[in-house]
Amino acid sequence: MLYLGIDQHARQITISLRDEHGDVVQARQVSTEPKKIDAFFQELTRLRKEEPFVAVLEVCGFNDWLIRMLRDYRCHKVILIQPDDRKKRKTDRRDAAGLSELLWVNRDRLLHGKPVRGLRQVDIASTTDQENRRLTTLRKEAGQARTRIVNKIRHMLRRHNLQWEMPTKRLPTLSAIAWLKKVVLAEIDRLEMNHLLADLEQAQQRLKELEGVIAQRSGASKTAAIITTMPGVSHFTATALACRVGRVERFPRAHSLANYWGLTPGCRNSGENNQRLGSITKAGSAMAR
């Protein structure tokens, strides 16, 4: 078995490869340019001579393509971990060597899927869950964008004390938008209002499209279908929670899920102080929390 530690960046990766005895057999930097990264993995295939290998890398926002490539080249197991605190002496070569050593030292527990104290492993979500996470994030951002536009419109009306003349108290309604298109404003204010109304129409259309896709995907998910049976839970909420739970069997207890989402209080219990509880930890997904 070979043990590969990878420190990933946008333009290059730094690797440290160890053999069964824990000795470094290769340490180098590889460009992420497709031709060069393919050449490296082909060289790795020749080097290992049918010997299996496992890989460990730290989570970042662009791990997807590298994880797929490792699986394509028959990596026995890909282990994704949370990065440690920032070190005083940090280089890519040190990080890659540290990852490969960590993998080799804890190889028995990591290969059998057991936890390692002090090491936060990240569950690699399925393709469907990853797509649903991006989709629900887009829906959340689209809702926030619409709220910003509505607030700008309300602010403009308050500057001219026109909020009392609006036919409805809420925005955006059809009658309120029709009134906003006709209300008399100064030249620059009218121009700004027209732009805001155009942006609002686009935001509404974007929300409608996203909600349609979310409703379709929610119906195809067994977990989301169960969550929607709760009162007041929409397709958006159900899909957002279901894709962030992932494989529920990886949580040994219900309390483990609360810990995972940062809903449980932190503590600093030591010595005689055994009930020193603080605020919730706010770990994990802020959107799910």
Short mmCIF file of C-alpha atoms in Angstrom, two decimals:
data_model
loop_
_atom_site.label_atom_id
_atom_site.label_comp_id
_atom_site.label_asym_id
_atom_site.label_seq_id
_atom_site.Cartn_x
_atom_site.Cartn_y
_atom_site.Cartn_z
CA MET A 1 0.00 0.00 0.00
CA LEU A 2 1.24 3.49 -0.89
CA TYR A 3 0.20 6.62 1.02
CA LEU A 4 -0.23 9.87 -0.90
CA GLY A 5 -0.51 13.28 0.80
CA ILE A 6 -1.69 16.15 -1.41
CA ASP A 7 -1.56 19.87 -0.68
CA GLN A 8 -3.90 21.34 -3.28
CA HIS A 9 -3.89 24.85 -4.75
CA ALA A 10 -5.49 26.34 -7.83
CA ARG A 11 -2.39 26.27 -10.08
CA GLN A 12 -0.43 23.40 -8.56
CA ILE A 13 -0.48 20.49 -6.14
CA THR A 14 2.36 19.39 -3.87
CA ILE A 15 2.56 15.66 -3.23
CA SER A 16 4.36 13.45 -0.74
CA LEU A 17 4.28 9.69 -1.44
CA ARG A 18 5.24 7.15 1.24
CA ASP A 19 5.71 3.40 0.99
CA GLU A 20 4.52 0.70 3.38
CA HIS A 21 7.46 1.42 5.73
CA GLY A 22 6.63 5.14 5.98
CA ASP A 23 9.60 6.31 3.91
CA VAL A 24 9.10 9.13 1.39
CA VAL A 25 9.65 7.75 -2.11
CA GLN A 26 8.57 10.85 -4.00
CA ALA A 27 8.03 14.53 -3.13
CA ARG A 28 7.39 17.11 -5.82
CA GLN A 29 5.12 19.82 -7.15
CA VAL A 30 2.82 19.19 -10.10
CA SER A 31 1.00 21.78 -12.19
CA THR A 32 -2.79 21.42 -12.32
CA GLU A 33 -2.69 21.93 -16.09
CA PRO A 34 -4.63 18.92 -17.49
CA LYS A 35 -1.75 17.47 -19.54
CA LYS A 36 0.74 17.71 -16.68
CA ILE A 37 -1.58 16.34 -14.00
CA ASP A 38 -2.54 13.42 -16.27
CA ALA A 39 1.15 12.70 -16.91
CA PHE A 40 1.81 12.64 -13.16
CA PHE A 41 -0.95 10.13 -12.43
CA GLN A 42 0.16 7.93 -15.32
CA GLU A 43 3.67 7.99 -13.88
CA LEU A 44 2.21 7.12 -10.46
CA THR A 45 0.40 4.15 -12.03
CA ARG A 46 3.69 2.84 -13.45
CA LEU A 47 5.52 3.48 -10.17
CA ARG A 48 3.10 1.59 -7.93
CA LYS A 49 2.97 -1.50 -10.21
CA GLU A 50 -0.59 -2.55 -9.38
CA GLU A 51 0.03 -1.77 -5.71
CA PRO A 52 -3.02 0.00 -4.19
CA PHE A 53 -2.73 3.53 -2.85
CA VAL A 54 -4.78 5.81 -0.59
CA ALA A 55 -4.80 9.60 -0.68
CA VAL A 56 -5.46 12.34 1.87
CA LEU A 57 -6.08 16.02 1.14
CA GLU A 58 -7.48 19.03 2.95
CA VAL A 59 -10.92 20.34 2.13
CA CYS A 60 -11.15 23.47 -0.04
CA GLY A 61 -13.62 24.94 -2.49
CA PHE A 62 -12.30 23.10 -5.55
CA ASN A 63 -11.60 19.51 -4.47
CA ASP A 64 -14.21 18.01 -6.83
CA TRP A 65 -12.11 17.51 -9.96
CA LEU A 66 -9.12 16.08 -8.03
CA ILE A 67 -11.32 13.59 -6.12
CA ARG A 68 -12.84 12.42 -9.41
CA MET A 69 -9.39 12.03 -10.94
CA LEU A 70 -8.11 10.02 -7.97
CA ARG A 71 -11.07 7.66 -8.28
CA ASP A 72 -10.53 7.36 -12.04
CA TYR A 73 -6.97 6.22 -11.35
CA ARG A 74 -8.30 3.57 -8.93
CA CYS A 75 -7.38 5.16 -5.63
CA HIS A 76 -8.34 2.67 -2.92
CA LYS A 77 -9.75 5.40 -0.66
CA VAL A 78 -9.85 9.21 -0.70
CA ILE A 79 -9.76 10.83 2.76
CA LEU A 80 -10.83 14.47 3.05
CA ILE A 81 -9.96 16.32 6.26
CA GLN A 82 -10.37 19.76 7.78
CA PRO A 83 -7.12 21.79 7.79
CA ASP A 84 -5.33 22.43 11.08
CA ASP A 85 -4.78 25.85 12.61
CA ARG A 86 -2.33 28.10 10.77
CA LYS A 87 1.28 27.16 11.49
CA LYS A 88 4.13 29.60 12.13
CA ARG A 89 6.36 27.84 9.59
CA LYS A 90 4.25 26.79 6.64
CA THR A 91 5.26 25.58 3.18
CA ASP A 92 3.47 23.41 0.66
CA ARG A 93 6.13 20.70 0.96
CA ARG A 94 5.78 20.63 4.75
CA ASP A 95 2.00 20.39 4.46
CA ALA A 96 2.12 17.53 1.93
CA ALA A 97 4.71 15.64 4.01
CA GLY A 98 2.63 16.15 7.14
CA LEU A 99 -0.49 14.82 5.41
CA SER A 100 1.23 11.70 4.09
CA GLU A 101 2.79 11.02 7.52
CA LEU A 102 -0.59 11.50 9.20
CA LEU A 103 -2.10 9.05 6.76
CA TRP A 104 0.65 6.46 7.28
CA VAL A 105 0.64 6.68 11.09
CA ASN A 106 -3.16 6.32 11.33
CA ARG A 107 -3.52 4.00 8.32
CA ASP A 108 -5.31 1.18 10.11
CA ARG A 109 -8.06 3.36 11.59
CA LEU A 110 -8.49 5.56 8.50
CA LEU A 111 -8.71 2.63 6.09
CA HIS A 112 -11.43 1.04 8.24
CA GLY A 113 -13.39 4.31 8.50
CA LYS A 114 -12.75 4.76 12.21
CA PRO A 115 -12.35 8.21 13.83
CA VAL A 116 -8.94 9.58 14.78
CA ARG A 117 -8.80 11.89 17.78
CA GLY A 118 -7.85 15.43 16.81
CA LEU A 119 -8.57 14.80 13.12
CA ARG A 120 -11.80 16.04 11.57
CA GLN A 121 -12.70 13.90 8.58
CA VAL A 122 -15.07 15.32 5.95
CA ASP A 123 -17.66 13.01 4.43
CA ILE A 124 -17.46 13.19 0.63
CA ALA A 125 -21.01 13.87 -0.48
CA SER A 126 -22.62 12.11 -3.42
CA THR A 127 -22.95 13.91 -6.75
CA THR A 128 -26.69 14.45 -6.18
CA ASP A 129 -26.14 15.94 -2.72
CA GLN A 130 -23.41 18.25 -4.04
CA GLU A 131 -25.73 19.48 -6.80
CA ASN A 132 -28.56 20.02 -4.30
CA ARG A 133 -26.24 21.97 -2.02
CA ARG A 134 -25.30 24.31 -4.84
CA LEU A 135 -28.93 24.59 -5.92
CA THR A 136 -30.23 25.50 -2.45
CA THR A 137 -27.37 27.96 -1.98
CA LEU A 138 -28.37 29.65 -5.25
CA ARG A 139 -31.96 29.83 -3.99
CA LYS A 140 -30.83 31.42 -0.73
CA GLU A 141 -28.67 34.00 -2.55
CA ALA A 142 -31.49 34.79 -4.98
CA GLY A 143 -33.84 35.47 -2.04
CA GLN A 144 -31.26 37.74 -0.43
CA ALA A 145 -30.79 39.61 -3.72
CA ARG A 146 -34.54 40.21 -4.00
CA THR A 147 -34.66 41.48 -0.41
CA ARG A 148 -31.87 43.99 -1.14
CA ILE A 149 -33.75 45.31 -4.18
CA VAL A 150 -37.00 45.67 -2.22
CA ASN A 151 -35.18 47.53 0.56
CA LYS A 152 -33.71 49.97 -1.96
CA ILE A 153 -37.17 50.65 -3.38
CA ARG A 154 -38.59 51.24 0.11
CA HIS A 155 -35.70 53.58 0.94
CA MET A 156 -36.39 55.65 -2.18
CA LEU A 157 -40.07 55.94 -1.29
CA ARG A 158 -39.21 57.05 2.26
CA ARG A 159 -36.88 59.75 0.94
CA HIS A 160 -39.86 61.31 -0.81
CA ASN A 161 -42.42 60.27 1.86
CA LEU A 162 -44.37 58.34 -0.78
CA GLN A 163 -44.78 55.11 1.19
CA TRP A 164 -48.25 56.25 2.31
CA GLU A 165 -49.52 56.35 -1.27
CA MET A 166 -48.50 52.79 -2.15
CA PRO A 167 -51.68 50.65 -2.64
CA THR A 168 -50.32 47.73 -0.56
CA LYS A 169 -48.07 47.55 2.47
CA ARG A 170 -46.08 44.60 1.13
CA LEU A 171 -43.63 44.39 -1.75
CA PRO A 172 -43.53 42.98 -4.33
CA THR A 173 -47.22 42.67 -5.23
CA LEU A 174 -48.69 43.17 -8.69
CA SER A 175 -50.62 46.30 -7.71
CA ALA A 176 -47.61 47.81 -5.93
CA ILE A 177 -45.32 47.20 -8.93
CA ALA A 178 -47.91 48.69 -11.31
CA TRP A 179 -48.08 51.78 -9.08
CA LEU A 180 -44.29 52.08 -8.89
CA LYS A 181 -44.08 52.11 -12.69
CA LYS A 182 -46.42 55.13 -12.85
CA VAL A 183 -45.52 57.13 -9.75
CA VAL A 184 -44.14 60.59 -10.53
CA LEU A 185 -40.46 60.98 -9.59
CA ALA A 186 -37.58 63.25 -10.48
CA GLU A 187 -35.59 62.34 -13.59
CA ILE A 188 -32.70 60.53 -11.83
CA ASP A 189 -34.99 58.89 -9.30
CA ARG A 190 -37.24 57.66 -12.12
CA LEU A 191 -34.23 56.18 -13.89
CA GLU A 192 -33.08 54.44 -10.72
CA MET A 193 -36.59 53.13 -10.03
CA ASN A 194 -36.84 51.68 -13.55
CA HIS A 195 -33.53 49.86 -13.05
CA LEU A 196 -34.64 48.53 -9.67
CA LEU A 197 -37.93 47.28 -11.08
CA ALA A 198 -36.10 45.54 -13.94
CA ASP A 199 -33.73 43.91 -11.44
CA LEU A 200 -36.69 42.89 -9.28
CA GLU A 201 -38.40 41.23 -12.25
CA GLN A 202 -35.23 39.25 -13.03
CA ALA A 203 -34.86 38.23 -9.38
CA GLN A 204 -38.50 37.06 -9.30
CA GLN A 205 -38.00 35.03 -12.45
CA ARG A 206 -34.79 33.50 -11.06
CA LEU A 207 -36.55 32.52 -7.84
CA LYS A 208 -39.44 30.94 -9.72
CA GLU A 209 -37.08 28.88 -11.88
CA LEU A 210 -34.99 27.71 -8.91
CA GLU A 211 -38.04 26.78 -6.85
CA GLY A 212 -39.37 24.68 -9.73
CA VAL A 213 -36.12 22.69 -9.96
CA ILE A 214 -35.97 22.31 -6.16
CA ALA A 215 -39.56 21.00 -6.02
CA GLN A 216 -38.72 18.44 -8.72
CA ARG A 217 -35.59 17.24 -6.90
CA SER A 218 -37.36 17.19 -3.55
CA GLY A 219 -39.91 14.75 -4.91
CA ALA A 220 -37.11 12.41 -6.03
CA SER A 221 -35.44 12.33 -2.60
CA LYS A 222 -36.80 9.93 0.03
CA THR A 223 -35.18 11.91 2.85
CA ALA A 224 -36.61 15.21 1.63
CA ALA A 225 -40.04 13.61 1.28
CA ILE A 226 -39.93 12.59 4.95
CA ILE A 227 -38.85 16.09 6.04
CA THR A 228 -41.68 17.74 4.08
CA THR A 229 -44.21 15.90 6.27
CA MET A 230 -43.28 18.28 9.11
CA PRO A 231 -45.66 21.27 9.40
CA GLY A 232 -44.38 24.41 7.73
CA VAL A 233 -41.50 22.73 5.86
CA SER A 234 -41.28 23.58 2.16
CA HIS A 235 -39.44 21.80 -0.65
CA PHE A 236 -36.55 24.27 -0.27
CA THR A 237 -36.09 23.62 3.45
CA ALA A 238 -36.45 19.86 3.04
CA THR A 239 -33.93 19.67 0.19
CA ALA A 240 -31.47 21.96 1.96
CA LEU A 241 -31.52 19.80 5.10
CA ALA A 242 -31.56 16.43 3.33
CA CYS A 243 -28.51 17.12 1.16
CA ARG A 244 -26.56 18.40 4.18
CA VAL A 245 -27.39 15.37 6.32
CA GLY A 246 -26.09 13.03 3.63
CA ARG A 247 -25.75 9.44 4.86
CA VAL A 248 -27.67 9.54 8.13
CA GLU A 249 -26.20 6.19 9.24
CA ARG A 250 -22.83 7.89 9.83
CA PHE A 251 -24.35 9.59 12.91
CA PRO A 252 -24.45 7.10 15.82
CA ARG A 253 -27.02 9.14 17.79
CA ALA A 254 -29.48 11.94 17.15
CA HIS A 255 -27.33 14.17 19.38
CA SER A 256 -24.44 13.64 16.94
CA LEU A 257 -26.34 15.49 14.21
CA ALA A 258 -26.95 18.42 16.56
CA ASN A 259 -23.20 18.50 17.27
CA TYR A 260 -22.44 18.30 13.54
CA TRP A 261 -24.55 21.38 12.82
CA GLY A 262 -23.24 23.33 15.83
CA LEU A 263 -26.55 23.43 17.71
CA THR A 264 -25.14 22.19 21.03
CA PRO A 265 -23.44 24.45 23.62
CA GLY A 266 -19.68 24.54 23.92
CA CYS A 267 -18.06 23.73 27.26
CA ARG A 268 -14.84 24.40 29.16
CA ASN A 269 -15.12 21.83 31.95
CA SER A 270 -11.95 21.26 33.93
CA GLY A 271 -11.20 20.45 37.57
CA GLU A 272 -14.03 21.48 39.88
CA ASN A 273 -15.82 23.38 37.11
CA ASN A 274 -17.93 20.67 35.49
CA GLN A 275 -20.85 22.76 34.24
CA ARG A 276 -19.12 25.60 32.44
CA LEU A 277 -21.33 25.79 29.34
CA GLY A 278 -21.22 28.49 26.71
CA SER A 279 -23.18 29.46 23.62
CA ILE A 280 -23.78 27.03 20.78
CA THR A 281 -20.63 26.12 18.83
CA LYS A 282 -22.02 27.17 15.39
CA ALA A 283 -19.91 24.49 13.71
CA GLY A 284 -20.88 22.92 10.40
CA SER A 285 -23.38 24.28 7.91
CA ALA A 286 -24.71 27.72 8.78
CA MET A 287 -27.52 27.28 6.25
CA ALA A 288 -28.73 24.04 7.86
CA ARG A 289 -28.46 25.54 11.36
#
